[in-house]
mmCIF file of the C-alpha atoms, coordinates in Angstrom:
data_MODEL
# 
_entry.id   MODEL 
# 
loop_
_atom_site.group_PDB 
_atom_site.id 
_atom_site.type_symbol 
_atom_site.label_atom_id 
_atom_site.label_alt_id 
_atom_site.label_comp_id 
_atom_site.label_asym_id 
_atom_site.label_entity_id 
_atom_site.label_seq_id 
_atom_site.pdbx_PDB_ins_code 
_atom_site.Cartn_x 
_atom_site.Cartn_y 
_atom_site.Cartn_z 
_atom_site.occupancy 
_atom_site.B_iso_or_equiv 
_atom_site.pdbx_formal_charge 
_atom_site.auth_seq_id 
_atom_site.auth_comp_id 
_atom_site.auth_asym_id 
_atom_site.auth_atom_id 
_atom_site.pdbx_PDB_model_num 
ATOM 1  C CA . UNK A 1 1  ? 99.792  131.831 71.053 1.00 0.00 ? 1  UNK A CA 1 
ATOM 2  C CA . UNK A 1 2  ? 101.779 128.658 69.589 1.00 0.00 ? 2  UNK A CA 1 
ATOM 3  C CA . UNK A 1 3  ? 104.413 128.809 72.317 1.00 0.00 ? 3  UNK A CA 1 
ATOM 4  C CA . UNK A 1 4  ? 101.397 128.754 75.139 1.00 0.00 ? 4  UNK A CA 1 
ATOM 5  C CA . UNK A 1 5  ? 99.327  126.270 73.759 1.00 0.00 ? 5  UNK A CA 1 
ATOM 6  C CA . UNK A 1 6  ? 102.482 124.155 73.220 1.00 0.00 ? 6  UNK A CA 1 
ATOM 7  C CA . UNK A 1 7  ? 103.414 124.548 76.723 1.00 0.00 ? 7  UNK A CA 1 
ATOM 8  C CA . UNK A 1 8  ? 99.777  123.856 78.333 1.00 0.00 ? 8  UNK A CA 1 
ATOM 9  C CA . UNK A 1 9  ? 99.955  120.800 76.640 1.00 0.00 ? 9  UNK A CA 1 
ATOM 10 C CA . UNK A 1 10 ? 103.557 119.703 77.492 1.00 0.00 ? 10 UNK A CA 1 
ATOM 11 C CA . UNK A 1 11 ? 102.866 120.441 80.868 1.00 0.00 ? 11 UNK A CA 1 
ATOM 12 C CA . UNK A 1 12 ? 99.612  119.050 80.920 1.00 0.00 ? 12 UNK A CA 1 
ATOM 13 C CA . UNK A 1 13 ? 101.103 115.743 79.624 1.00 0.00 ? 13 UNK A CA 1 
ATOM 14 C CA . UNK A 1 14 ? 103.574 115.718 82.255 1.00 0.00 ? 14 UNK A CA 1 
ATOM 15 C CA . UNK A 1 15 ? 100.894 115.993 84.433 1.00 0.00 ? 15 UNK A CA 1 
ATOM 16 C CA . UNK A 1 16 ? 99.720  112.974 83.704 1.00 0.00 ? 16 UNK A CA 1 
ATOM 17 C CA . UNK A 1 17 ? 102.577 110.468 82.851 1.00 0.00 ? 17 UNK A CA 1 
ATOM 18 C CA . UNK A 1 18 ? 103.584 111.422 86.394 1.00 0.00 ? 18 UNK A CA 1 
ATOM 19 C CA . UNK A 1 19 ? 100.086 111.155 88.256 1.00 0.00 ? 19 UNK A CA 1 
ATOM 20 C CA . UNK A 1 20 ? 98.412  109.257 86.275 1.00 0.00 ? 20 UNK A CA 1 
ATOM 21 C CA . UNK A 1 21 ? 101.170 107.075 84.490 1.00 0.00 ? 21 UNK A CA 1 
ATOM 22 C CA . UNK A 1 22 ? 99.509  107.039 80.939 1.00 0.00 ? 22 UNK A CA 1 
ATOM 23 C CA . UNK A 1 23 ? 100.971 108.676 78.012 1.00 0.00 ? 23 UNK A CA 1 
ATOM 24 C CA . UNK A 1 24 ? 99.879  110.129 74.709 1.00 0.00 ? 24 UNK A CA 1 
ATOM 25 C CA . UNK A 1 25 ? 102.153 109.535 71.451 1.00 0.00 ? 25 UNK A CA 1 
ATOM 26 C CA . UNK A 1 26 ? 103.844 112.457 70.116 1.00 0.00 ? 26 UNK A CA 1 
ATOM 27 C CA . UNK A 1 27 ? 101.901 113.246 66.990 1.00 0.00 ? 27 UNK A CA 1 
ATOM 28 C CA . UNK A 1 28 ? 98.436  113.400 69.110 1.00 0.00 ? 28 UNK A CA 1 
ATOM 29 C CA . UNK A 1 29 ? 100.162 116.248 71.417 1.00 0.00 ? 29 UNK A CA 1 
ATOM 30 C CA . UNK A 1 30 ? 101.145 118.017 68.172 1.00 0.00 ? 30 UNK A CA 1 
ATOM 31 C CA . UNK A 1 31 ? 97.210  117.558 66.740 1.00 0.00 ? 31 UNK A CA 1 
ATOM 32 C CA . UNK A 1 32 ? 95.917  119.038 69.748 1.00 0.00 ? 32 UNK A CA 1 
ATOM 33 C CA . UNK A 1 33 ? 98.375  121.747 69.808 1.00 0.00 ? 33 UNK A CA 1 
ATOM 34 C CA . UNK A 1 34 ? 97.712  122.917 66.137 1.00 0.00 ? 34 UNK A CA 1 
ATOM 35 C CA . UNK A 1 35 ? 93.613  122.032 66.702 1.00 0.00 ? 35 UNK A CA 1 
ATOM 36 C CA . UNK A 1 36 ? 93.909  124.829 69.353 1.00 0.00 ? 36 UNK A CA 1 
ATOM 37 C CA . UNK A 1 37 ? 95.721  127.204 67.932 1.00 0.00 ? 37 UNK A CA 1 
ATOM 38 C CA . UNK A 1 38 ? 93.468  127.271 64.766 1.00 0.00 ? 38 UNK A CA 1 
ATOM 39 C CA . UNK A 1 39 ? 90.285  127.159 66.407 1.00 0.00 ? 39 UNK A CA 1 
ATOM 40 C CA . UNK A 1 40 ? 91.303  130.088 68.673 1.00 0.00 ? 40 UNK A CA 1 
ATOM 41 C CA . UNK A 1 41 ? 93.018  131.952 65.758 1.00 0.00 ? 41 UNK A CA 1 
ATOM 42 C CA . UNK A 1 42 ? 89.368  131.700 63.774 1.00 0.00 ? 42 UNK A CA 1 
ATOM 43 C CA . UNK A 1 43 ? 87.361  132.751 67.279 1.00 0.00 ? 43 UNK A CA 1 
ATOM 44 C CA . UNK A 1 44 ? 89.697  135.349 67.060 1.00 0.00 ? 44 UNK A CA 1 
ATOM 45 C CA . UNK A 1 45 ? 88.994  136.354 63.455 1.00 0.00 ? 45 UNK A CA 1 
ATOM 46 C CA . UNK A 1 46 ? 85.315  135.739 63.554 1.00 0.00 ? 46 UNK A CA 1 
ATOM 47 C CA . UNK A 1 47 ? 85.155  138.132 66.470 1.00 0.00 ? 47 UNK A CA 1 
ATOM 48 C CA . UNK A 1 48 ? 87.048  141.129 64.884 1.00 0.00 ? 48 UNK A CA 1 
ATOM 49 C CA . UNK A 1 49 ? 84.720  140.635 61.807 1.00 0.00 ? 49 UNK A CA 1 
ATOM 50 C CA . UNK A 1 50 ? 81.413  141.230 63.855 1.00 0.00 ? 50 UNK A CA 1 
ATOM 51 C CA . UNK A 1 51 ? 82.755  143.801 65.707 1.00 0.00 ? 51 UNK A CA 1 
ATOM 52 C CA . UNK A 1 52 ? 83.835  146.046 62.526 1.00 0.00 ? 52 UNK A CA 1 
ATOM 53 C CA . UNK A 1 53 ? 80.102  145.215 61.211 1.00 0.00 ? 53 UNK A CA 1 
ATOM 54 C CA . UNK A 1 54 ? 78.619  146.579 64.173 1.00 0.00 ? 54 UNK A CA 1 
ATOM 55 C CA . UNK A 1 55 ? 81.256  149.488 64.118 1.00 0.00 ? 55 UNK A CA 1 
ATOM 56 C CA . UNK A 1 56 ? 82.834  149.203 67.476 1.00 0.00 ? 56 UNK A CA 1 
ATOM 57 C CA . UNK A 1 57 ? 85.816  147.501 66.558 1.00 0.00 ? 57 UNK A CA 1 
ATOM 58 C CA . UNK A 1 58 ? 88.910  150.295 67.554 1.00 0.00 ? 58 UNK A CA 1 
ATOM 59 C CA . UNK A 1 59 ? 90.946  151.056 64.597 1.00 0.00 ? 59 UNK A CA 1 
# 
């Protein structure tokens, strides 16, 4: 999931220094990278935790 996000975002920045010509610093690429990957690691928690309450989660 690290190695994804850090890609999309690479690429994305790419992107745009080429077709856009602007530019984001490093450490605000890095922010955003580990911003995603928490907030999709804790959707991905959160999920698993209502589906064992409601007993559908496959074990």
């Amino acid at each position: 999931m690290t190695l994804a996000a850090a890609l999309y975002h690479v690429w994305q920045e790419r992107n745009k220094a080429i077709f856009e010509k602007t530019r984001k610093q490093l450490d605000v690429i890095v922010r955003l990278i580990i911003q995603e990957v928490f907030a999709r690691d804790s959707m991905v928690q959160r999920l698993a935790s209502i589906l064992q309450e409601v007993n559908f989660y496959p074990m």
